[in-house]
C-alpha cells in the first residue's frame, strides 16, 4: 500500500502544471510570427536575396521546424518548446522516457505537419471568405465555406475540453494532438539527465561501405544543421523575451496622449470625400475604412493593397489587416 502511494506521489510530482503546459505552447506559437517578421525585414531590404523566403515562408519554416523538432525529440525526448521549460515526452502506456520510432514520427506529425496543414487551410478559407461579394458558383467552395467554421470550432473546442480536463486532473493530455501521438508530458528530473540512451554498435570508417559513408556524412550534416538551428532559436527566444520585457516596461511610462501626432497627408485631392475608391477610382463596393488614416476603400482593393504593401495607399501610414473596419452605410 505504501509503495503504491509512493508511486502515485512520484507520478504527480512529475506531472507539469497547466501553466507550464500553456507556457510551452505559447512559446511554440510565438516563434513563427517572430521569424516571419525577421524575414520580412530582410526581404524589404534585399528583395533579390530574401524575397523568395518571404513568398514561401510557411514551407521554409516548416522544413526548418521539422529539422529542429526531430533533433530535440531524438536527443531530449521532447519538442524545442517542451525542452525549454524542462519538459519531455513519455510513452503513455508504459511511462518509458525512451520514445520508439513510431511515436517519434507521430509526434513530428502532430508538432509540424498537422499545424502546417491547418495553417494553409485557414489561409485558404480567409482568402475565399474575403471574396464573398462575388458570386461563388462552385459547389465545393460553397460547401467548404459552410462546413469549415464548424470543423475549426470542433478543433478548438476539443483542445479547450482537453485543457480543462487536464487542469482539473481528469486527463493526462492537454490536447488531442498529444493524445494522438501516444505520449504524455512529464518534468525532467535530475535523475533523468543520467539515464543512458540506447547505444548502437560503432563501425570504423574504413569498414563502412561507400553507401554507408554517404549516409553517415548526410546524417552528420543533418545533425550539424539541427544543432545550429537549435542554438540560433534558443538565442532568439531569450532575445525575444528580453525585448518583450523591455517594451512592456517602456509602455508603462508612455501613454497614447504623449505620442507625437503625425503630419496630415500631403495629397490635396478633394475627390477623396466622394464615394469613390482611391485605389480603383470607381464607386466603392463593400465600403471599408482604414483606421490609421480614416480613408474609405473597396474591401477587395484595400485588402489586396495592405497584403502587398503594408501601408495606407493615400497617407502611406503603416497598416495591417487588423486596422480594417467594415462599414454599413444606411443606404445599403
Coordinates of C-alpha atoms in Angstrom, one line a residue:
X1 CA 0.0 0.0 0.0
X2 CA 2.8 2.4 0.9
X3 CA 4.7 1.5 -2.3
X4 CA 1.5 2.2 -4.3
X5 CA 1.1 5.6 -2.6
X6 CA 4.8 6.5 -3.2
X7 CA 4.4 5.6 -6.9
X8 CA 1.4 7.9 -7.2
X9 CA 3.3 10.7 -5.4
X10 CA 6.1 10.4 -7.9
X11 CA 3.8 10.5 -10.9
X12 CA 2.0 13.5 -9.5
X13 CA 5.3 15.3 -8.8
X14 CA 6.5 14.7 -12.4
X15 CA 3.2 16.0 -13.9
X16 CA 3.5 19.5 -15.3
X17 CA 1.1 22.2 -14.2
X18 CA -1.4 23.7 -16.6
X19 CA 0.7 26.9 -16.5
X20 CA 3.9 25.1 -17.7
X21 CA 1.9 23.4 -20.4
X22 CA 0.4 26.6 -21.7
X23 CA 3.7 28.4 -21.4
X24 CA 5.4 25.9 -23.8
X25 CA 2.5 26.1 -26.2
X26 CA 2.7 29.9 -26.1
X27 CA 6.4 29.8 -26.9
X28 CA 5.9 27.5 -29.9
X29 CA 3.3 29.8 -31.3
X30 CA 5.4 32.9 -30.8
X31 CA 8.4 31.8 -32.8
X32 CA 6.7 31.6 -36.2
X33 CA 5.4 35.3 -36.3
X34 CA 8.8 36.5 -34.9
X35 CA 10.6 34.6 -37.6
X36 CA 8.3 35.9 -40.3
X37 CA 8.8 39.5 -39.2
X38 CA 12.6 39.0 -39.4
X39 CA 12.3 37.5 -42.9
X40 CA 10.0 40.4 -43.9
X41 CA 12.6 42.9 -42.8
X42 CA 15.3 41.1 -44.7
X43 CA 13.1 40.8 -47.8
X44 CA 12.3 44.5 -47.8
X45 CA 15.9 45.5 -47.6
X46 CA 17.2 42.8 -50.0
X47 CA 14.3 41.5 -52.1
X48 CA 16.7 39.9 -54.6
X49 CA 18.1 37.6 -52.0
X50 CA 15.4 37.1 -49.4
X51 CA 12.2 37.8 -51.4
X52 CA 11.6 34.1 -52.1
X53 CA 11.9 33.3 -48.4
X54 CA 9.0 35.6 -47.6
X55 CA 7.0 34.2 -50.5
X56 CA 7.4 30.6 -49.4
X57 CA 7.9 31.4 -45.7
X58 CA 5.4 28.7 -44.5
X59 CA 7.2 26.0 -46.4
X60 CA 10.7 27.1 -45.4
X61 CA 9.7 27.5 -41.8
X62 CA 8.1 24.0 -41.8
X63 CA 11.2 22.4 -43.1
X64 CA 13.4 24.1 -40.6
X65 CA 11.0 23.4 -37.8
X66 CA 10.9 19.7 -38.8
X67 CA 14.7 19.5 -38.5
X68 CA 14.8 21.2 -35.1
X69 CA 11.9 19.2 -33.6
X70 CA 13.3 15.9 -34.9
X71 CA 16.7 16.8 -33.3
X72 CA 15.1 17.6 -30.0
X73 CA 12.9 14.5 -30.0
X74 CA 15.9 12.3 -30.7
X75 CA 18.2 13.9 -28.2
X76 CA 15.9 15.2 -25.4
X77 CA 12.7 13.3 -25.9
X78 CA 10.6 16.4 -26.4
X79 CA 10.0 19.3 -28.7
X80 CA 12.1 22.5 -28.5
X81 CA 9.4 24.4 -26.5
X82 CA 8.9 21.5 -24.2
X83 CA 12.6 21.1 -23.5
X84 CA 12.9 24.9 -23.0
X85 CA 10.6 24.5 -20.0
X86 CA 12.3 21.3 -18.8
X87 CA 9.5 19.0 -20.0
X88 CA 9.8 15.8 -22.0
X89 CA 7.5 13.2 -23.6
X90 CA 7.0 9.7 -22.2
X91 CA 5.2 6.8 -23.6
X92 CA 1.5 6.8 -22.4
X93 CA 1.2 3.1 -22.0
X94 CA 4.5 2.2 -20.3
X95 CA 5.6 5.6 -18.9
X96 CA 9.0 5.0 -20.5
X97 CA 11.2 8.0 -21.3
X98 CA 12.5 6.3 -24.4
X99 CA 10.2 7.0 -27.4
X100 CA 10.1 4.4 -30.1
X101 CA 10.5 5.4 -33.7
X102 CA 6.8 5.2 -34.5
X103 CA 5.9 7.6 -31.6
X104 CA 8.6 10.0 -32.7
X105 CA 7.1 10.1 -36.1
X106 CA 3.6 10.6 -34.6
X107 CA 5.0 13.4 -32.5
X108 CA 6.6 15.1 -35.6
X109 CA 3.3 14.8 -37.4
X110 CA 1.4 16.5 -34.5
X111 CA 4.1 19.1 -33.9
X112 CA 4.9 20.1 -37.5
X113 CA 2.8 18.6 -40.3
X114 CA -0.8 19.0 -38.9
X115 CA -0.2 22.6 -37.7
X116 CA 1.2 23.4 -41.2
X117 CA -1.8 21.9 -43.0
X118 CA -4.3 23.7 -40.7
X119 CA -2.5 27.0 -41.3
X120 CA -2.8 26.6 -45.1
X121 CA -6.5 25.6 -44.8
X122 CA -7.1 28.7 -42.6
X123 CA -5.4 30.9 -45.1
X124 CA -7.5 29.4 -47.9
X125 CA -10.7 29.9 -46.0
X126 CA -9.9 33.5 -45.3
X127 CA -8.9 34.2 -48.9
X128 CA -12.2 32.8 -50.2
X129 CA -14.2 34.4 -47.5
X130 CA -12.8 37.9 -48.3
X131 CA -14.1 37.5 -51.8
X132 CA -17.6 37.0 -50.5
X133 CA -19.0 39.9 -52.5
X134 CA -18.5 37.9 -55.7
X135 CA -21.0 35.2 -56.7
X136 CA -19.4 31.9 -55.8
X137 CA -20.9 29.2 -58.1
X138 CA -18.6 26.4 -57.3
X139 CA -20.5 23.9 -55.1
X140 CA -17.3 22.6 -53.4
X141 CA -16.3 26.2 -52.5
X142 CA -19.8 26.8 -51.0
X143 CA -19.6 23.6 -49.0
X144 CA -16.1 24.5 -47.8
X145 CA -17.2 27.9 -46.6
X146 CA -20.2 26.4 -44.8
X147 CA -18.6 23.4 -43.2
X148 CA -15.1 24.6 -42.3
X149 CA -16.1 27.0 -39.5
X150 CA -17.7 24.0 -37.7
X151 CA -14.6 21.9 -38.3
X152 CA -12.5 24.7 -36.8
X153 CA -14.9 25.0 -33.9
X154 CA -14.6 21.3 -33.2
X155 CA -10.8 21.5 -33.4
X156 CA -10.6 24.4 -30.9
X157 CA -13.4 23.2 -28.7
X158 CA -11.7 19.8 -28.4
X159 CA -8.4 21.4 -27.4
X160 CA -10.3 23.6 -24.8
X161 CA -12.0 20.5 -23.4
X162 CA -8.7 18.7 -23.0
X163 CA -7.1 21.7 -21.4
X164 CA -9.9 22.0 -18.8
X165 CA -9.8 18.2 -18.2
X166 CA -6.0 18.4 -17.7
X167 CA -6.4 21.4 -15.4
X168 CA -8.8 19.6 -13.1
X169 CA -6.8 16.4 -13.2
X170 CA -9.2 14.4 -15.3
X171 CA -6.9 13.8 -18.2
X172 CA -3.2 13.2 -18.7
X173 CA -3.3 15.1 -22.0
X174 CA -3.7 18.8 -22.5
X175 CA -4.6 18.5 -26.3
X176 CA -6.0 15.9 -28.5
X177 CA -2.8 16.0 -30.7
X178 CA -0.8 14.9 -27.7
X179 CA -3.1 12.0 -27.1
X180 CA -3.0 11.0 -30.8
X181 CA 0.8 11.0 -30.6
X182 CA 0.6 8.3 -27.8
X183 CA 2.7 10.4 -25.4
X184 CA 2.4 12.4 -22.2
X185 CA 4.3 15.4 -20.8
X186 CA 6.5 14.9 -17.8
X187 CA 9.0 17.1 -16.0
X188 CA 12.7 16.4 -16.5
X189 CA 14.3 15.4 -13.1
X190 CA 18.0 15.4 -12.2
X191 CA 17.9 11.6 -12.4
X192 CA 16.7 11.7 -16.0
X193 CA 19.9 13.5 -17.0
X194 CA 22.0 10.4 -16.1
X195 CA 19.8 7.8 -17.8
X196 CA 22.0 6.4 -20.7
X197 CA 20.2 6.3 -24.1
X198 CA 20.3 3.1 -26.1
X199 CA 23.6 2.8 -27.9
X200 CA 24.1 1.4 -31.4
X201 CA 27.3 -0.5 -32.3
X202 CA 30.0 1.7 -33.8
X203 CA 31.6 0.7 -37.1
X204 CA 35.0 2.2 -38.1
X205 CA 35.2 4.4 -41.1
X206 CA 37.4 2.0 -43.0
X207 CA 35.0 -0.9 -42.6
X208 CA 32.0 1.1 -43.9
X209 CA 30.8 0.6 -47.5
X210 CA 30.6 3.6 -49.9
X211 CA 26.8 3.8 -49.4
X212 CA 27.1 3.8 -45.6
X213 CA 29.8 6.5 -45.8
X214 CA 27.4 8.7 -47.8
X215 CA 24.6 8.0 -45.4
X216 CA 26.9 8.8 -42.4
X217 CA 28.0 12.1 -44.0
X218 CA 24.4 13.1 -44.7
X219 CA 23.4 12.1 -41.1
X220 CA 26.2 14.2 -39.6
X221 CA 25.3 17.2 -41.8
X222 CA 21.7 16.9 -40.8
X223 CA 22.7 16.8 -37.1
X224 CA 25.0 19.8 -37.5
X225 CA 22.2 21.7 -39.2
X226 CA 19.8 20.8 -36.4
X227 CA 22.2 21.8 -33.7
X228 CA 23.0 25.1 -35.4
X229 CA 19.3 25.9 -35.8
X230 CA 18.5 24.9 -32.2
X231 CA 21.2 27.1 -30.9
X232 CA 20.0 30.0 -33.0
X233 CA 16.4 29.5 -32.0
X234 CA 17.4 29.3 -28.3
X235 CA 19.3 32.6 -28.5
X236 CA 16.5 34.2 -30.4
X237 CA 13.9 33.1 -27.8
X238 CA 16.0 34.7 -25.0
X239 CA 16.4 37.9 -27.1
X240 CA 12.6 38.0 -27.8
X241 CA 11.8 37.6 -24.1
X242 CA 14.2 40.4 -23.3
X243 CA 12.6 42.7 -25.9
X244 CA 9.2 41.8 -24.7
X245 CA 10.2 42.7 -21.1
X246 CA 11.9 45.9 -22.3
X247 CA 8.9 47.2 -24.3
X248 CA 6.4 46.3 -21.6
X249 CA 8.5 48.4 -19.2
X250 CA 8.6 51.3 -21.7
X251 CA 4.8 51.1 -22.4
X252 CA 4.1 51.7 -18.8
X253 CA 5.7 55.1 -18.9
X254 CA 4.3 56.1 -22.3
X255 CA 0.7 56.8 -22.9
X256 CA -1.1 57.3 -26.2
X257 CA -1.6 61.0 -25.5
X258 CA 2.1 61.6 -25.3
X259 CA 2.8 60.1 -28.7
X260 CA 3.6 62.7 -31.5
X261 CA 0.7 63.5 -33.8
X262 CA 1.6 62.5 -37.4
X263 CA 1.5 65.1 -40.1
X264 CA -1.6 65.1 -42.2
X265 CA -1.4 63.6 -45.7
X266 CA 0.0 66.0 -48.3
X267 CA -2.4 64.8 -51.0
X268 CA -4.9 67.6 -51.6
X269 CA -7.2 65.7 -53.8
X270 CA -10.8 66.7 -52.8
X271 CA -12.4 63.8 -54.7
X272 CA -11.4 61.5 -51.8
X273 CA -14.5 62.6 -50.0
X274 CA -16.7 61.3 -52.8
X275 CA -18.0 57.7 -52.8
X276 CA -15.0 56.7 -55.0
X277 CA -12.3 54.2 -54.0
X278 CA -8.9 55.9 -54.1
X279 CA -7.4 52.7 -55.4
X280 CA -9.6 51.6 -58.3
X281 CA -11.2 55.1 -58.9
X282 CA -14.7 53.5 -59.1
X283 CA -17.7 53.6 -56.8
X284 CA -16.9 51.8 -53.6
X285 CA -18.1 48.2 -53.1
X286 CA -18.3 46.8 -49.6
X287 CA -17.0 50.0 -48.0
X288 CA -14.2 49.5 -45.6
X289 CA -12.4 52.2 -43.6
X290 CA -8.7 52.1 -42.7
X291 CA -8.4 53.2 -39.0
X292 CA -4.9 54.5 -39.2
X293 CA -5.8 57.2 -41.8
X294 CA -9.6 57.3 -41.9
X295 CA -9.9 56.8 -45.6
X296 CA -12.6 54.5 -47.1
X297 CA -11.9 52.0 -49.9
X298 CA -13.4 48.9 -51.5
X299 CA -12.8 46.0 -49.2
X300 CA -11.2 44.0 -52.0
X301 CA -8.9 46.8 -53.1
X302 CA -7.6 47.8 -49.6
X303 CA -7.3 44.1 -48.5
X304 CA -5.1 43.3 -51.5
X305 CA -3.1 46.6 -51.2
X306 CA -2.3 46.1 -47.5
X307 CA -1.3 42.5 -48.1
X308 CA 1.2 43.6 -50.7
X309 CA 2.5 47.0 -49.3
X310 CA 1.5 47.1 -45.5
X311 CA 0.6 50.8 -45.6
X312 CA -2.3 53.2 -46.5
X313 CA -2.3 53.9 -50.2
X314 CA -3.2 57.6 -49.5
X315 CA -1.3 58.6 -46.4
X316 CA 1.5 55.9 -46.5
X317 CA 0.9 55.3 -42.8
X318 CA 1.9 51.7 -41.8
X319 CA -1.2 49.5 -41.6
X320 CA -2.2 45.8 -41.2
X321 CA -5.4 43.9 -41.9
X322 CA -6.4 44.4 -38.2
X323 CA -6.9 48.1 -39.0
X324 CA -9.7 47.4 -41.5
X325 CA -13.2 48.4 -40.3
X326 CA -16.2 47.2 -42.3
X327 CA -18.8 50.0 -42.8
X328 CA -22.5 49.5 -43.2
X329 CA -24.0 52.8 -44.6
X330 CA -27.7 53.2 -44.1
X331 CA -28.4 53.4 -47.8
X332 CA -27.0 49.9 -48.4

